[in-house]
XYZ file of N, CA and C in Angstrom:
507
model
N 82.587 70.304 -61.568
C 81.396 69.530 -61.856
C 80.861 69.942 -63.232
N 80.622 68.991 -64.069
C 80.140 69.262 -65.425
C 78.654 69.620 -65.389
N 78.295 70.562 -66.228
C 76.888 70.942 -66.347
C 76.222 70.042 -67.376
N 74.972 69.660 -67.121
C 74.274 68.856 -68.125
C 74.007 69.703 -69.363
N 74.003 69.086 -70.527
C 73.739 69.858 -71.749
C 72.306 70.384 -71.745
N 72.125 71.533 -72.341
C 70.792 72.132 -72.447
C 70.353 72.035 -73.913
N 69.080 71.796 -74.097
C 68.540 71.739 -75.448
C 68.266 73.171 -75.890
N 68.997 73.623 -76.902
C 68.811 74.993 -77.383
C 68.393 75.038 -78.848
N 68.310 73.899 -79.482
C 67.931 73.830 -80.887
C 66.458 74.195 -81.038
N 66.168 75.186 -81.892
C 64.787 75.621 -82.124
C 63.922 74.481 -82.659
N 64.542 73.486 -83.271
C 63.783 72.366 -83.829
C 63.544 71.276 -82.794
N 63.756 71.581 -81.516
C 63.683 70.566 -80.470
C 62.262 70.149 -80.122
N 61.267 70.749 -80.740
C 59.898 70.349 -80.474
C 59.183 71.238 -79.466
N 59.849 72.254 -78.939
C 59.189 73.174 -78.016
C 58.299 74.095 -78.832
N 57.030 73.915 -78.701
C 56.102 74.778 -79.421
C 54.990 75.254 -78.497
N 55.176 75.017 -77.219
C 54.173 75.449 -76.257
C 54.883 76.099 -75.071
N 54.174 76.902 -74.306
C 54.782 77.532 -73.136
C 55.267 76.486 -72.128
N 56.355 76.831 -71.432
C 56.916 75.968 -70.395
C 57.212 76.808 -69.173
N 57.071 76.198 -68.009
C 57.278 76.911 -66.746
C 58.496 76.342 -66.038
N 59.293 77.254 -65.448
C 60.533 76.882 -64.774
C 60.697 77.653 -63.476
N 61.404 77.031 -62.548
C 61.973 77.746 -61.415
C 63.428 77.980 -61.784
N 63.826 79.245 -61.839
C 65.191 79.619 -62.196
C 65.866 80.208 -60.967
N 67.106 79.797 -60.736
C 67.917 80.360 -59.661
C 69.235 80.813 -60.263
N 69.629 82.042 -59.929
C 70.911 82.554 -60.388
C 71.579 83.290 -59.241
N 72.886 83.084 -59.117
C 73.651 83.677 -58.026
C 74.498 84.841 -58.526
N 74.789 85.745 -57.623
C 75.672 86.857 -57.957
C 77.113 86.348 -58.024
N 77.950 87.094 -58.711
C 79.365 86.738 -58.827
C 79.982 86.702 -57.430
N 80.709 85.647 -57.156
C 81.384 85.437 -55.870
C 80.412 85.502 -54.689
N 79.136 85.284 -54.975
C 78.075 85.301 -53.957
C 78.084 86.589 -53.130
N 78.480 87.705 -53.786
C 78.442 89.000 -53.107
C 76.990 89.412 -52.884
N 76.747 90.129 -51.816
C 75.398 90.572 -51.460
C 75.018 91.852 -52.200
N 75.022 91.781 -53.518
C 74.717 92.958 -54.343
C 73.295 93.452 -54.146
N 72.382 92.516 -53.913
C 70.976 92.890 -53.806
C 70.592 93.302 -52.395
N 71.572 93.449 -51.522
C 71.316 93.999 -50.204
C 71.065 95.501 -50.328
N 71.576 96.075 -51.405
C 71.345 97.489 -51.705
C 69.925 97.656 -52.247
N 69.191 98.585 -51.674
C 67.819 98.834 -52.112
C 67.767 99.202 -53.593
N 68.707 100.029 -54.047
C 68.721 100.443 -55.465
C 68.889 99.244 -56.386
N 69.811 98.344 -56.037
C 70.050 97.177 -56.895
C 68.843 96.234 -56.879
N 68.279 95.988 -55.702
C 67.128 95.086 -55.605
C 65.926 95.646 -56.356
N 65.675 96.932 -56.195
C 64.540 97.537 -56.895
C 64.760 97.582 -58.404
N 66.005 97.761 -58.828
C 66.302 97.722 -60.259
C 66.038 96.321 -60.810
N 66.405 95.283 -60.057
C 66.154 93.911 -60.501
C 64.656 93.671 -60.656
N 63.876 94.159 -59.713
C 62.414 94.019 -59.815
C 61.906 94.750 -61.055
N 62.444 95.925 -61.322
C 62.019 96.685 -62.493
C 62.383 95.971 -63.788
N 63.538 95.324 -63.822
C 63.928 94.554 -65.005
C 62.934 93.414 -65.226
N 62.599 92.685 -64.172
C 61.620 91.595 -64.293
C 60.280 92.144 -64.777
N 59.860 93.233 -64.185
C 58.579 93.856 -64.539
C 58.574 94.288 -66.009
N 59.666 94.866 -66.470
C 59.698 95.370 -67.850
C 59.582 94.235 -68.866
N 60.256 93.114 -68.627
C 60.140 91.992 -69.559
C 58.750 91.364 -69.493
N 58.168 91.315 -68.312
C 56.811 90.774 -68.187
C 55.809 91.680 -68.904
N 55.922 93.002 -68.684
C 55.008 93.941 -69.354
C 55.179 93.910 -70.863
N 56.395 93.647 -71.335
C 56.656 93.566 -72.772
C 56.136 92.259 -73.363
N 55.670 91.349 -72.512
C 55.125 90.085 -72.985
C 56.168 89.046 -73.346
N 57.419 89.244 -72.916
C 58.465 88.260 -73.236
C 58.232 86.946 -72.515
N 57.758 87.019 -71.279
C 57.423 85.837 -70.488
C 56.540 86.272 -69.326
N 55.983 85.289 -68.638
C 55.125 85.546 -67.483
C 55.925 85.241 -66.223
N 55.945 86.196 -65.309
C 56.602 85.980 -64.023
C 55.511 85.730 -62.997
N 55.505 84.526 -62.450
C 54.488 84.161 -61.462
C 54.908 84.622 -60.069
N 56.140 84.344 -59.707
C 56.660 84.682 -58.387
C 58.156 84.903 -58.488
N 58.686 85.675 -57.556
C 60.129 85.885 -57.504
C 60.517 86.314 -56.101
N 61.782 86.142 -55.801
C 62.364 86.710 -54.596
C 63.792 87.113 -54.935
N 64.152 88.325 -54.529
C 65.495 88.843 -54.753
C 66.210 88.764 -53.397
N 67.005 87.750 -53.215
C 67.768 87.564 -51.980
C 69.060 88.385 -52.097
N 69.792 88.599 -51.008
C 70.997 89.425 -51.101
C 72.012 88.958 -52.149
N 72.163 87.640 -52.329
C 73.194 87.142 -53.250
C 72.677 86.185 -54.321
N 71.378 86.097 -54.477
C 70.810 85.258 -55.536
C 69.343 85.627 -55.756
N 68.800 85.113 -56.862
C 67.388 85.323 -57.176
C 66.736 83.986 -57.489
N 65.451 83.903 -57.174
C 64.609 82.774 -57.583
C 63.458 83.373 -58.365
N 63.178 82.809 -59.525
C 62.101 83.312 -60.372
C 61.296 82.128 -60.891
N 59.993 82.180 -60.700
C 59.082 81.183 -61.257
C 58.445 81.835 -62.472
N 58.797 81.351 -63.669
C 58.337 82.010 -64.881
C 57.885 81.018 -65.929
N 57.023 81.499 -66.804
C 56.562 80.721 -67.953
C 57.044 81.434 -69.205
N 57.707 80.661 -70.064
C 58.225 81.215 -71.312
C 57.416 80.669 -72.480
N 57.288 81.446 -73.556
C 56.555 80.957 -74.728
C 57.351 79.871 -75.454
N 56.666 79.162 -76.322
C 57.288 78.058 -77.043
C 58.443 78.439 -77.932
N 58.481 79.689 -78.374
C 59.548 80.100 -79.288
C 60.751 80.712 -78.561
N 60.782 80.621 -77.236
C 61.873 81.191 -76.450
C 62.502 80.089 -75.602
N 63.818 79.999 -75.636
C 64.499 79.016 -74.788
C 64.673 79.581 -73.391
N 64.814 78.710 -72.411
C 65.045 79.169 -71.049
C 66.385 79.895 -70.969
N 67.355 79.469 -71.753
C 68.653 80.143 -71.778
C 68.503 81.598 -72.232
N 67.714 81.810 -73.267
C 67.518 83.165 -73.784
C 66.753 84.021 -72.773
N 65.756 83.443 -72.123
C 64.992 84.189 -71.114
C 65.909 84.639 -69.975
N 66.759 83.741 -69.496
C 67.672 84.092 -68.410
C 68.717 85.091 -68.902
N 69.151 84.944 -70.138
C 70.104 85.903 -70.713
C 69.482 87.303 -70.749
N 68.224 87.390 -71.109
C 67.542 88.687 -71.119
C 67.519 89.298 -69.719
N 67.163 88.486 -68.736
C 67.064 88.981 -67.359
C 68.434 89.406 -66.832
N 69.403 88.504 -66.912
C 70.722 88.799 -66.352
C 71.431 89.911 -67.136
N 71.373 89.821 -68.454
C 72.006 90.836 -69.287
C 71.318 92.180 -69.165
N 69.989 92.157 -69.121
C 69.234 93.396 -68.965
C 69.547 94.078 -67.644
N 69.653 93.282 -66.594
C 69.988 93.862 -65.304
C 71.406 94.429 -65.311
N 72.370 93.674 -65.816
C 73.761 94.129 -65.838
C 73.896 95.434 -66.621
N 73.249 95.499 -67.779
C 73.291 96.701 -68.614
C 72.728 97.900 -67.863
N 71.560 97.710 -67.261
C 70.913 98.824 -66.564
C 71.667 99.214 -65.295
N 72.263 98.241 -64.594
C 73.035 98.560 -63.383
C 74.229 99.439 -63.734
N 74.853 99.143 -64.861
C 75.994 99.961 -65.298
C 75.513 101.345 -65.729
N 74.461 101.376 -66.534
C 73.967 102.640 -67.101
C 73.314 103.537 -66.048
N 72.473 102.966 -65.209
C 71.656 103.770 -64.300
C 72.277 103.973 -62.918
N 73.082 103.020 -62.479
C 73.657 103.104 -61.135
C 75.166 103.342 -61.186
N 75.759 103.052 -62.349
C 77.205 103.208 -62.481
C 77.985 102.038 -61.930
N 77.342 100.876 -61.816
C 78.012 99.678 -61.299
C 78.851 99.061 -62.414
N 80.136 98.938 -62.204
C 81.036 98.414 -63.235
C 81.573 97.024 -62.939
N 81.205 96.441 -61.829
C 81.718 95.118 -61.470
C 80.963 93.993 -62.148
N 81.435 92.795 -61.917
C 80.764 91.590 -62.411
C 79.533 91.361 -61.544
N 78.381 91.154 -62.152
C 77.137 90.991 -61.402
C 76.837 89.527 -61.135
N 76.905 88.709 -62.176
C 76.370 87.348 -62.097
C 77.450 86.286 -62.143
N 77.196 85.205 -61.433
C 77.985 83.996 -61.581
C 77.584 83.380 -62.920
N 78.511 82.725 -63.588
C 78.169 82.106 -64.870
C 77.143 81.008 -64.653
N 76.269 80.880 -65.631
C 75.262 79.826 -65.596
C 74.095 80.148 -64.680
N 73.234 79.170 -64.536
C 72.053 79.274 -63.688
C 71.505 77.871 -63.500
N 70.618 77.719 -62.568
C 69.948 76.432 -62.360
C 68.483 76.603 -62.721
N 67.939 75.611 -63.368
C 66.513 75.660 -63.658
C 65.908 74.297 -63.390
N 64.674 74.340 -62.963
C 63.922 73.107 -62.744
C 62.583 73.271 -63.439
N 62.265 72.340 -64.307
C 61.000 72.398 -65.022
C 59.832 72.120 -64.103
N 58.762 72.855 -64.299
C 57.538 72.659 -63.531
C 56.639 71.770 -64.373
N 56.324 70.614 -63.851
C 55.604 69.606 -64.640
C 54.092 69.614 -64.434
N 53.648 70.014 -63.235
C 52.220 69.950 -62.934
C 51.872 70.970 -61.853
N 50.606 71.031 -61.496
C 50.145 72.007 -60.506
C 50.822 71.807 -59.156
N 51.001 70.585 -58.749
C 51.650 70.303 -57.470
C 53.076 70.848 -57.448
N 53.795 70.643 -58.528
C 55.162 71.154 -58.656
C 55.159 72.679 -58.640
N 54.211 73.281 -59.346
C 54.096 74.738 -59.377
C 53.883 75.289 -57.974
N 52.959 74.705 -57.228
C 52.657 75.177 -55.877
C 53.833 74.962 -54.926
N 54.543 73.881 -55.100
C 55.726 73.610 -54.271
C 56.807 74.669 -54.522
N 57.049 74.999 -55.782
C 58.042 76.028 -56.120
C 57.600 77.410 -55.622
N 56.326 77.702 -55.769
C 55.784 78.980 -55.285
C 55.990 79.104 -53.771
N 55.683 78.044 -53.048
C 55.856 78.066 -51.588
C 57.329 78.237 -51.221
N 58.205 77.583 -51.958
C 59.644 77.708 -51.700
C 60.084 79.166 -51.850
N 59.665 79.811 -52.918
C 60.025 81.207 -53.165
C 59.464 82.098 -52.056
N 58.207 81.890 -51.708
C 57.574 82.736 -50.697
C 58.219 82.569 -49.329
N 58.637 81.376 -48.985
C 59.199 81.106 -47.655
C 60.684 81.447 -47.551
N 61.350 81.639 -48.670
C 62.793 81.831 -48.680
C 63.285 82.962 -47.778
N 62.729 84.177 -47.841
C 63.234 85.262 -46.982
C 63.037 84.995 -45.484
N 61.902 84.433 -45.118
C 61.646 84.142 -43.705
C 62.582 83.040 -43.210
N 62.782 82.010 -44.007
C 63.685 80.927 -43.612
C 65.131 81.399 -43.508
N 65.491 82.412 -44.286
C 66.850 82.956 -44.231
C 66.998 84.001 -43.125
N 65.910 84.295 -42.421
C 65.958 85.259 -41.338
C 65.949 86.707 -41.791
N 65.526 86.972 -43.019
C 65.504 88.337 -43.550
C 64.193 89.058 -43.254
N 63.173 88.312 -42.872
C 61.868 88.894 -42.550
C 61.096 87.886 -41.709
N 60.116 88.400 -40.968
C 59.285 87.500 -40.160
C 58.341 86.684 -41.035
N 57.867 87.318 -42.101
C 56.981 86.622 -43.039
C 57.343 87.052 -44.453
N 56.917 86.261 -45.415
C 57.243 86.556 -46.808
C 56.653 87.890 -47.254
N 55.489 88.240 -46.747
C 54.836 89.489 -47.149
C 55.576 90.716 -46.625
N 56.455 90.534 -45.644
C 57.222 91.652 -45.090
C 58.534 91.895 -45.834
N 58.955 90.958 -46.663
C 60.224 91.102 -47.364
C 59.999 91.931 -48.631
N 60.577 93.135 -48.707
C 60.206 94.065 -49.779
C 60.611 93.654 -51.188
N 61.524 92.718 -51.338
C 62.018 92.371 -52.672
C 61.479 91.018 -53.121
N 60.169 90.883 -53.013
C 59.535 89.615 -53.374
C 58.156 89.862 -53.960
N 57.710 88.920 -54.741
C 56.365 89.007 -55.294
C 55.329 88.887 -54.182
N 55.645 88.164 -53.111
C 54.704 88.026 -52.001
C 54.419 89.393 -51.384
N 55.437 90.220 -51.221
C 55.263 91.565 -50.664
C 54.452 92.433 -51.633
N 54.775 92.356 -52.915
C 54.038 93.161 -53.897
C 52.565 92.761 -53.943
N 52.295 91.454 -53.837
C 50.907 90.986 -53.825
C 50.174 91.495 -52.583
N 50.876 91.490 -51.436
C 50.267 91.985 -50.199
C 49.994 93.490 -50.300
N 50.938 94.239 -50.857
C 50.739 95.679 -51.029
C 49.547 95.958 -51.945
N 49.425 95.173 -52.998
C 48.301 95.337 -53.921
C 46.983 95.007 -53.225
N 46.998 93.937 -52.451
C 45.795 93.537 -51.712
C 45.383 94.638 -50.736
N 46.370 95.217 -50.053
C 46.085 96.277 -49.082
C 45.597 97.545 -49.771
N 46.117 97.862 -50.946
C 45.679 99.077 -51.640
C 44.256 98.937 -52.161
N 43.865 97.719 -52.486
C 42.490 97.480 -52.918
C 41.554 97.577 -51.718
N 41.997 97.079 -50.567
C 41.170 97.110 -49.363
C 41.102 98.509 -48.751
N 42.157 99.299 -48.895
C 42.221 100.616 -48.253
C 41.096 101.559 -48.670
N 40.782 101.692 -49.959
C 39.695 102.616 -50.327
C 38.369 102.219 -49.681
N 38.127 100.917 -49.563
C 36.895 100.466 -48.941
C 36.856 100.879 -47.487
N 37.996 100.807 -46.810
C 38.057 101.190 -45.414
C 37.834 102.696 -45.280
N 38.293 103.469 -46.235
C 38.141 104.914 -46.179
C 36.701 105.385 -46.375
N 35.853 104.539 -46.918
C 34.476 104.921 -47.179
C 33.561 104.682 -45.986
N 34.072 104.060 -44.929
C 33.243 103.778 -43.761
C 32.934 105.079 -43.028
N 31.688 105.215 -42.580
C 31.349 106.429 -41.819
C 32.094 106.430 -40.488
N 32.512 107.621 -40.067
C 33.210 107.736 -38.791
C 32.210 107.644 -37.673
N 32.617 107.002 -36.566
C 31.699 106.874 -35.440
C 31.966 107.931 -34.419
């Protein structure tokens, strides 16, 4: 099946941020991210690029054999380059830090442009529901390799100090 051409020319008129749902699969659909070390490294790679200001990651889920990422890229960055940073950054670090020498990613990726708020919310819900629908967790907040779980952990850590200040009865 032929892939549709991607616009990569810097003169293409992209001068504003754009949001995408990106999906990328592991090579031969191996369950590489079933390993806690690999899944946590992938989260760290996403976090490092977000903290560096390369792009904004709204939501993500690291499934055993693929990833879904809802991200916004700046106008001067192509979606191809953003995905290259993520996939290449992960592959480099997996080799360096874990000693993984195999092929990590299937060639290419799928992306869907987010056009409006409704589309954004639909993609967000898809990402959040993915682990539960795949039978990997009862709820999205229970799946440790997802933004939904990280958001729940953050929410609980903010609530915990308040609970600790209550007088004992």
